[in-house]
Amino acid sequence: MSLEGKTALVTGASRGLGRAIARRLAQEGAAVGVNYSRSAREAEDLVEEIRKSGGRALPLCADVSVALQVSSMVERLEGELGPVDVLINNAGVMERGDLGDFDYSRMEGMYRVNVDGIVIPTRAVTQGMKQRRFGRIVNLTSIAAHGTAMAGTTFYAATKAAVSLLTRRFALELGPHGITVNAVAPGFILTDMVAAGRTPDEVESLVHATGGKAMVRRVGRPEDIAHAVAFLVSPECGFITAQILTVDGGRMDYIAHP
Ligand SMILES: NC(=O)c1ccc[n+]([C@@H]2O[C@H](COP(=O)([O-])OP(=O)(O)OC[C@H]3O[C@@H](n4cnc5c(N)ncnc54)[C@H](OP(=O)(O)O)[C@@H]3O)[C@@H](O)[C@H]2O)c1
């Protein structure tokens, strides 16, 4: 177990990718802070599951875009499970729409979670990481930031482009202190985020169509992303930083129009 003795904070770990990441880091031996904003039951269930299998975990309610809530969360996590060595900035939201139909009043809220929600937790943990001269940070960006043509993702993609850029700039700033900062750019992974607002039939045909565009001919599973994250945060991974690791089953279709 490569993360024995380390403490990790996973934001948005109650559901979807964050849940799979938190579970995987616990399997690797890390004590895990399971952050959520609304889904308390799901977060508590995951913590119980980790504890039952011999791991250490703590459910932590905090809105990642609110600095005071994040600093209290980090203080509590560090008090109970130890200083944060690994931060996974996973929490995110998607507001759908393109130039013609996007409800722009929703942009600020999406920006706050997807962008401020990365800056604030990073600021909250890096002072300690610098003092200990060790840190691993992974941000969840998206292939949308590479310029996919998937309808309804124009403004979401803009927030993820900011995440990709901030990843490289944070890596530049934190590298001299022994801290690596990378991002994982998932392709289509079946979670609540992509299913929301769609009927089961619509989801099924979207999964079929999108899976068909991947070279491996399937959509992704949350565990595919957790595996990439576990690699990037391993102590041995100290010479990989400022990278965006695309995990999309081989998608090149977004270079052309759909
Ligand atoms: N699924 C995909 O295909 C895909 C592709 C590319 C990138 N991504 C990115 O991967 C990340 C995870 O996506 P997902 O598909 O797992 O989404 P999801 O199923 O909708 O889960 C989102 C998670 O974020 C949490 N969250 C939302 N707002 C929060 C806030 N303000 N503070 C703290 N936690 C908050 C939610 O917790 P609560 O329920 O408690 O609010 C939930 O645990 C996101 O950054 C997303 O943009 C996903």
mmCIF file of N, CA and C and ligand atoms in Angstrom, residues 10-21 34-43 60-66 69-70 73 89-94 109 112-114 117-118 139-145 150 156 159-160 163 184-196 220 222 225 247, ligand 1:
data_model
loop_
_atom_site.group_PDB
_atom_site.id
_atom_site.type_symbol
_atom_site.label_atom_id
_atom_site.label_comp_id
_atom_site.label_asym_id
_atom_site.label_seq_id
_atom_site.Cartn_x
_atom_site.Cartn_y
_atom_site.Cartn_z
ATOM 1 N N VAL A 10 -10.239 14.399 -0.143
ATOM 2 C CA VAL A 10 -10.885 14.303 -1.459
ATOM 3 C C VAL A 10 -12.142 15.162 -1.415
ATOM 4 N N THR A 11 -12.190 16.205 -2.242
ATOM 5 C CA THR A 11 -13.393 17.044 -2.244
ATOM 6 C C THR A 11 -14.453 16.394 -3.139
ATOM 7 N N GLY A 12 -15.711 16.605 -2.759
ATOM 8 C CA GLY A 12 -16.816 16.004 -3.525
ATOM 9 C C GLY A 12 -16.723 14.492 -3.558
ATOM 10 N N ALA A 13 -16.496 13.899 -2.387
ATOM 11 C CA ALA A 13 -16.248 12.443 -2.338
ATOM 12 C C ALA A 13 -17.497 11.642 -1.992
ATOM 13 N N SER A 14 -18.648 12.309 -1.902
ATOM 14 C CA SER A 14 -19.859 11.574 -1.537
ATOM 15 C C SER A 14 -20.394 10.736 -2.684
ATOM 16 N N ARG A 15 -20.124 11.176 -3.926
ATOM 17 C CA ARG A 15 -20.707 10.494 -5.093
ATOM 18 C C ARG A 15 -19.685 10.415 -6.226
ATOM 19 N N GLY A 16 -20.025 9.660 -7.269
ATOM 20 C CA GLY A 16 -19.291 9.689 -8.530
ATOM 21 C C GLY A 16 -17.795 9.429 -8.433
ATOM 22 N N LEU A 17 -17.034 10.238 -9.145
ATOM 23 C CA LEU A 17 -15.585 10.015 -9.241
ATOM 24 C C LEU A 17 -14.903 10.185 -7.889
ATOM 25 N N GLY A 18 -15.327 11.195 -7.126
ATOM 26 C CA GLY A 18 -14.702 11.464 -5.826
ATOM 27 C C GLY A 18 -14.849 10.280 -4.886
ATOM 28 N N ARG A 19 -16.006 9.657 -4.935
ATOM 29 C CA ARG A 19 -16.265 8.487 -4.075
ATOM 30 C C ARG A 19 -15.293 7.349 -4.433
ATOM 31 N N ALA A 20 -15.139 7.089 -5.735
ATOM 32 C CA ALA A 20 -14.228 6.013 -6.171
ATOM 33 C C ALA A 20 -12.775 6.364 -5.829
ATOM 34 N N ILE A 21 -12.431 7.639 -5.935
ATOM 35 C CA ILE A 21 -11.061 8.075 -5.619
ATOM 36 C C ILE A 21 -10.787 7.894 -4.117
ATOM 37 N N VAL A 34 -13.432 12.630 3.673
ATOM 38 C CA VAL A 34 -14.468 12.468 2.644
ATOM 39 C C VAL A 34 -15.351 13.715 2.659
ATOM 40 N N ASN A 35 -14.997 14.663 1.797
ATOM 41 C CA ASN A 35 -15.743 15.933 1.780
ATOM 42 C C ASN A 35 -17.039 15.811 0.966
ATOM 43 N N TYR A 36 -18.056 16.556 1.404
ATOM 44 C CA TYR A 36 -19.316 16.654 0.668
ATOM 45 C C TYR A 36 -19.933 17.999 1.010
ATOM 46 N N SER A 37 -20.949 18.401 0.207
ATOM 47 C CA SER A 37 -21.648 19.638 0.590
ATOM 48 C C SER A 37 -23.092 19.366 0.993
ATOM 49 N N ARG A 38 -23.737 18.388 0.340
ATOM 50 C CA ARG A 38 -25.144 18.113 0.661
ATOM 51 C C ARG A 38 -25.414 16.644 0.963
ATOM 52 N N SER A 39 -24.659 15.740 0.321
ATOM 53 C CA SER A 39 -24.986 14.307 0.395
ATOM 54 C C SER A 39 -24.363 13.640 1.620
ATOM 55 N N ALA A 40 -24.856 14.031 2.815
ATOM 56 C CA ALA A 40 -24.285 13.532 4.071
ATOM 57 C C ALA A 40 -24.389 12.014 4.179
ATOM 58 N N ARG A 41 -25.551 11.472 3.838
ATOM 59 C CA ARG A 41 -25.780 10.029 3.984
ATOM 60 C C ARG A 41 -24.758 9.229 3.164
ATOM 61 N N GLU A 42 -24.559 9.654 1.906
ATOM 62 C CA GLU A 42 -23.624 8.945 1.020
ATOM 63 C C GLU A 42 -22.197 9.009 1.571
ATOM 64 N N ALA A 43 -21.823 10.201 2.077
ATOM 65 C CA ALA A 43 -20.459 10.371 2.611
ATOM 66 C C ALA A 43 -20.263 9.490 3.850
ATOM 67 N N LEU A 60 -16.662 14.977 6.034
ATOM 68 C CA LEU A 60 -16.400 16.396 6.274
ATOM 69 C C LEU A 60 -17.313 17.256 5.401
ATOM 70 N N CYS A 61 -18.254 17.940 6.051
ATOM 71 C CA CYS A 61 -19.165 18.813 5.304
ATOM 72 C C CYS A 61 -18.524 20.184 5.108
ATOM 73 N N ALA A 62 -18.403 20.623 3.865
ATOM 74 C CA ALA A 62 -17.918 21.979 3.583
ATOM 75 C C ALA A 62 -18.175 22.283 2.119
ATOM 76 N N ASP A 63 -18.612 23.510 1.861
ATOM 77 C CA ASP A 63 -18.725 23.980 0.479
ATOM 78 C C ASP A 63 -17.326 24.442 0.064
ATOM 79 N N VAL A 64 -16.772 23.796 -0.963
ATOM 80 C CA VAL A 64 -15.377 24.081 -1.336
ATOM 81 C C VAL A 64 -15.155 25.511 -1.827
ATOM 82 N N SER A 65 -16.242 26.213 -2.122
ATOM 83 C CA SER A 65 -16.073 27.582 -2.611
ATOM 84 C C SER A 65 -16.150 28.617 -1.487
ATOM 85 N N VAL A 66 -16.247 28.147 -0.237
ATOM 86 C CA VAL A 66 -16.355 29.074 0.904
ATOM 87 C C VAL A 66 -15.127 28.893 1.810
ATOM 88 N N GLN A 69 -15.390 27.745 5.536
ATOM 89 C CA GLN A 69 -15.806 26.337 5.692
ATOM 90 C C GLN A 69 -14.636 25.399 5.374
ATOM 91 N N VAL A 70 -13.853 25.770 4.360
ATOM 92 C CA VAL A 70 -12.730 24.908 3.961
ATOM 93 C C VAL A 70 -11.642 24.926 5.034
ATOM 94 N N MET A 73 -12.719 22.782 7.849
ATOM 95 C CA MET A 73 -12.664 21.366 7.456
ATOM 96 C C MET A 73 -11.231 20.846 7.554
ATOM 97 N N ASN A 89 -8.689 17.763 -5.710
ATOM 98 C CA ASN A 89 -9.721 18.769 -5.979
ATOM 99 C C ASN A 89 -10.669 18.217 -7.033
ATOM 100 N N ASN A 90 -11.676 17.491 -6.538
ATOM 101 C CA ASN A 90 -12.593 16.778 -7.434
ATOM 102 C C ASN A 90 -13.976 17.431 -7.539
ATOM 103 N N ALA A 91 -14.426 18.095 -6.472
ATOM 104 C CA ALA A 91 -15.805 18.627 -6.472
ATOM 105 C C ALA A 91 -16.026 19.512 -7.695
ATOM 106 N N GLY A 92 -17.158 19.320 -8.340
ATOM 107 C CA GLY A 92 -17.449 20.130 -9.517
ATOM 108 C C GLY A 92 -18.917 20.047 -9.864
ATOM 109 N N VAL A 93 -19.386 21.034 -10.620
ATOM 110 C CA VAL A 93 -20.768 21.029 -11.087
ATOM 111 C C VAL A 93 -20.791 21.368 -12.581
ATOM 112 N N MET A 94 -21.849 20.910 -13.247
ATOM 113 C CA MET A 94 -21.992 21.239 -14.666
ATOM 114 C C MET A 94 -23.328 21.924 -14.917
ATOM 115 N N GLY A 109 -22.109 30.793 -10.183
ATOM 116 C CA GLY A 109 -22.162 29.666 -9.247
ATOM 117 C C GLY A 109 -21.273 28.526 -9.713
ATOM 118 N N ARG A 112 -17.678 29.454 -9.229
ATOM 119 C CA ARG A 112 -17.285 29.416 -7.810
ATOM 120 C C ARG A 112 -16.923 27.999 -7.375
ATOM 121 N N VAL A 113 -17.737 27.027 -7.754
ATOM 122 C CA VAL A 113 -17.433 25.642 -7.346
ATOM 123 C C VAL A 113 -16.233 25.100 -8.134
ATOM 124 N N ASN A 114 -16.240 25.258 -9.465
ATOM 125 C CA ASN A 114 -15.229 24.597 -10.299
ATOM 126 C C ASN A 114 -13.858 25.264 -10.233
ATOM 127 N N GLY A 117 -13.328 26.664 -6.060
ATOM 128 C CA GLY A 117 -13.340 25.401 -5.303
ATOM 129 C C GLY A 117 -12.057 24.597 -5.449
ATOM 130 N N ILE A 118 -11.164 25.054 -6.305
ATOM 131 C CA ILE A 118 -9.840 24.434 -6.423
ATOM 132 C C ILE A 118 -8.798 25.316 -5.743
ATOM 133 N N ASN A 139 -5.996 17.803 -9.629
ATOM 134 C CA ASN A 139 -7.239 18.503 -9.937
ATOM 135 C C ASN A 139 -8.009 17.735 -11.008
ATOM 136 N N LEU A 140 -9.332 17.739 -10.894
ATOM 137 C CA LEU A 140 -10.156 17.100 -11.922
ATOM 138 C C LEU A 140 -10.551 18.152 -12.949
ATOM 139 N N THR A 141 -9.924 18.042 -14.133
ATOM 140 C CA THR A 141 -10.347 18.889 -15.241
ATOM 141 C C THR A 141 -11.247 18.044 -16.129
ATOM 142 N N SER A 142 -11.222 18.206 -17.441
ATOM 143 C CA SER A 142 -12.106 17.435 -18.330
ATOM 144 C C SER A 142 -11.579 17.509 -19.748
ATOM 145 N N ILE A 143 -11.929 16.495 -20.563
ATOM 146 C CA ILE A 143 -11.578 16.625 -21.982
ATOM 147 C C ILE A 143 -12.356 17.787 -22.608
ATOM 148 N N ALA A 144 -13.407 18.255 -21.919
ATOM 149 C CA ALA A 144 -14.121 19.448 -22.415
ATOM 150 C C ALA A 144 -13.148 20.622 -22.544
ATOM 151 N N ALA A 145 -12.143 20.659 -21.673
ATOM 152 C CA ALA A 145 -11.166 21.751 -21.714
ATOM 153 C C ALA A 145 -10.207 21.615 -22.901
ATOM 154 N N MET A 150 -18.997 18.527 -27.623
ATOM 155 C CA MET A 150 -20.230 17.997 -27.023
ATOM 156 C C MET A 150 -21.195 19.145 -26.702
ATOM 157 N N TYR A 156 -19.166 25.268 -19.194
ATOM 158 C CA TYR A 156 -18.529 24.296 -18.291
ATOM 159 C C TYR A 156 -17.075 24.100 -18.736
ATOM 160 N N THR A 159 -14.735 26.752 -17.554
ATOM 161 C CA THR A 159 -14.278 26.633 -16.162
ATOM 162 C C THR A 159 -13.185 25.557 -16.062
ATOM 163 N N LYS A 160 -13.311 24.495 -16.862
ATOM 164 C CA LYS A 160 -12.318 23.413 -16.806
ATOM 165 C C LYS A 160 -11.006 23.843 -17.468
ATOM 166 N N VAL A 163 -9.157 25.338 -14.840
ATOM 167 C CA VAL A 163 -8.576 24.311 -13.949
ATOM 168 C C VAL A 163 -7.265 23.779 -14.547
ATOM 169 N N VAL A 184 -6.178 15.295 -13.879
ATOM 170 C CA VAL A 184 -6.708 14.197 -14.679
ATOM 171 C C VAL A 184 -7.876 14.765 -15.488
ATOM 172 N N ALA A 185 -7.873 14.479 -16.778
ATOM 173 C CA ALA A 185 -8.947 14.946 -17.667
ATOM 174 C C ALA A 185 -9.778 13.731 -18.092
ATOM 175 N N PRO A 186 -10.876 13.462 -17.377
ATOM 176 C CA PRO A 186 -11.697 12.312 -17.769
ATOM 177 C C PRO A 186 -12.449 12.580 -19.061
ATOM 178 N N GLY A 187 -12.692 11.499 -19.805
ATOM 179 C CA GLY A 187 -13.667 11.554 -20.886
ATOM 180 C C GLY A 187 -15.038 11.363 -20.268
ATOM 181 N N PHE A 188 -15.906 10.632 -20.949
ATOM 182 C CA PHE A 188 -17.276 10.430 -20.447
ATOM 183 C C PHE A 188 -17.287 9.306 -19.426
ATOM 184 N N ILE A 189 -17.661 9.641 -18.187
ATOM 185 C CA ILE A 189 -17.773 8.634 -17.129
ATOM 186 C C ILE A 189 -19.215 8.688 -16.625
ATOM 187 N N LEU A 190 -19.850 7.550 -16.548
ATOM 188 C CA LEU A 190 -21.267 7.536 -16.158
ATOM 189 C C LEU A 190 -21.422 7.799 -14.658
ATOM 190 N N THR A 191 -21.841 9.022 -14.336
ATOM 191 C CA THR A 191 -22.108 9.418 -12.943
ATOM 192 C C THR A 191 -23.394 10.256 -12.945
ATOM 193 N N ASP A 192 -23.800 10.712 -11.747
ATOM 194 C CA ASP A 192 -24.986 11.577 -11.646
ATOM 195 C C ASP A 192 -24.832 12.814 -12.530
ATOM 196 N N MET A 193 -23.581 13.318 -12.641
ATOM 197 C CA MET A 193 -23.366 14.566 -13.388
ATOM 198 C C MET A 193 -23.838 14.450 -14.830
ATOM 199 N N VAL A 194 -23.531 13.320 -15.477
ATOM 200 C CA VAL A 194 -23.914 13.200 -16.884
ATOM 201 C C VAL A 194 -25.340 12.661 -17.033
ATOM 202 N N ALA A 195 -25.862 11.995 -15.977
ATOM 203 C CA ALA A 195 -27.218 11.443 -16.055
ATOM 204 C C ALA A 195 -28.280 12.484 -15.697
ATOM 205 N N ALA A 196 -27.887 13.510 -14.939
ATOM 206 C CA ALA A 196 -28.861 14.495 -14.447
ATOM 207 C C ALA A 196 -29.611 15.162 -15.594
ATOM 208 N N GLY A 220 -16.238 5.426 -19.616
ATOM 209 C CA GLY A 220 -15.377 5.169 -18.461
ATOM 210 C C GLY A 220 -16.153 4.807 -17.215
ATOM 211 N N PRO A 222 -15.882 5.138 -12.847
ATOM 212 C CA PRO A 222 -15.187 5.950 -11.833
ATOM 213 C C PRO A 222 -13.847 5.338 -11.411
ATOM 214 N N ILE A 225 -10.758 6.411 -13.320
ATOM 215 C CA ILE A 225 -10.197 7.712 -12.920
ATOM 216 C C ILE A 225 -9.433 7.559 -11.595
ATOM 217 N N VAL A 247 -7.798 10.633 -19.509
ATOM 218 C CA VAL A 247 -8.252 9.247 -19.283
ATOM 219 C C VAL A 247 -9.622 9.143 -19.945
HETATM 220 N N1 LIG B 1 -18.509 12.361 -15.069
HETATM 221 C C1 LIG B 1 -17.809 12.764 -16.100
HETATM 222 O O1 LIG B 1 -17.996 12.280 -17.234
HETATM 223 C C2 LIG B 1 -16.729 13.803 -15.926
HETATM 224 C C3 LIG B 1 -15.936 14.084 -17.040
HETATM 225 C C4 LIG B 1 -14.927 15.021 -16.923
HETATM 226 C C5 LIG B 1 -14.720 15.675 -15.725
HETATM 227 N N2 LIG B 1 -15.508 15.394 -14.640
HETATM 228 C C6 LIG B 1 -15.231 16.118 -13.397
HETATM 229 O O2 LIG B 1 -15.005 15.188 -12.357
HETATM 230 C C7 LIG B 1 -15.454 15.726 -11.105
HETATM 231 C C8 LIG B 1 -16.450 14.771 -10.466
HETATM 232 O O3 LIG B 1 -17.555 14.616 -11.350
HETATM 233 P P1 LIG B 1 -18.719 13.536 -11.105
HETATM 234 O O4 LIG B 1 -19.158 13.102 -12.438
HETATM 235 O O5 LIG B 1 -18.290 12.557 -10.100
HETATM 236 O O6 LIG B 1 -19.859 14.497 -10.500
HETATM 237 P P2 LIG B 1 -21.108 14.151 -9.552
HETATM 238 O O7 LIG B 1 -21.474 12.727 -9.685
HETATM 239 O O8 LIG B 1 -22.139 15.196 -9.860
HETATM 240 O O9 LIG B 1 -20.528 14.392 -8.081
HETATM 241 C C9 LIG B 1 -20.109 15.681 -7.729
HETATM 242 C C10 LIG B 1 -19.542 15.677 -6.330
HETATM 243 O O10 LIG B 1 -19.117 17.028 -6.037
HETATM 244 C C11 LIG B 1 -19.711 17.409 -4.793
HETATM 245 N N3 LIG B 1 -19.929 18.861 -4.764
HETATM 246 C C12 LIG B 1 -20.637 19.622 -5.641
HETATM 247 N N4 LIG B 1 -20.587 20.915 -5.272
HETATM 248 C C13 LIG B 1 -19.819 20.957 -4.144
HETATM 249 C C14 LIG B 1 -19.401 22.008 -3.294
HETATM 250 N N5 LIG B 1 -19.741 23.277 -3.526
HETATM 251 N N6 LIG B 1 -18.611 21.691 -2.224
HETATM 252 C C15 LIG B 1 -18.256 20.403 -1.972
HETATM 253 N N7 LIG B 1 -18.628 19.375 -2.742
HETATM 254 C C16 LIG B 1 -19.405 19.652 -3.823
HETATM 255 C C17 LIG B 1 -20.984 16.602 -4.682
HETATM 256 O O11 LIG B 1 -21.316 16.457 -3.307
HETATM 257 P P3 LIG B 1 -22.774 16.842 -2.731
HETATM 258 O O12 LIG B 1 -23.761 15.929 -3.390
HETATM 259 O O13 LIG B 1 -22.624 16.593 -1.273
HETATM 260 O O14 LIG B 1 -22.995 18.270 -3.079
HETATM 261 C C18 LIG B 1 -20.543 15.270 -5.276
HETATM 262 O O15 LIG B 1 -19.890 14.478 -4.311
HETATM 263 C C19 LIG B 1 -16.030 17.093 -11.427
HETATM 264 O O16 LIG B 1 -15.056 18.091 -11.211
HETATM 265 C C20 LIG B 1 -16.365 16.994 -12.911
HETATM 266 O O17 LIG B 1 -16.391 18.251 -13.524
HETATM 267 C C21 LIG B 1 -16.519 14.481 -14.726
#
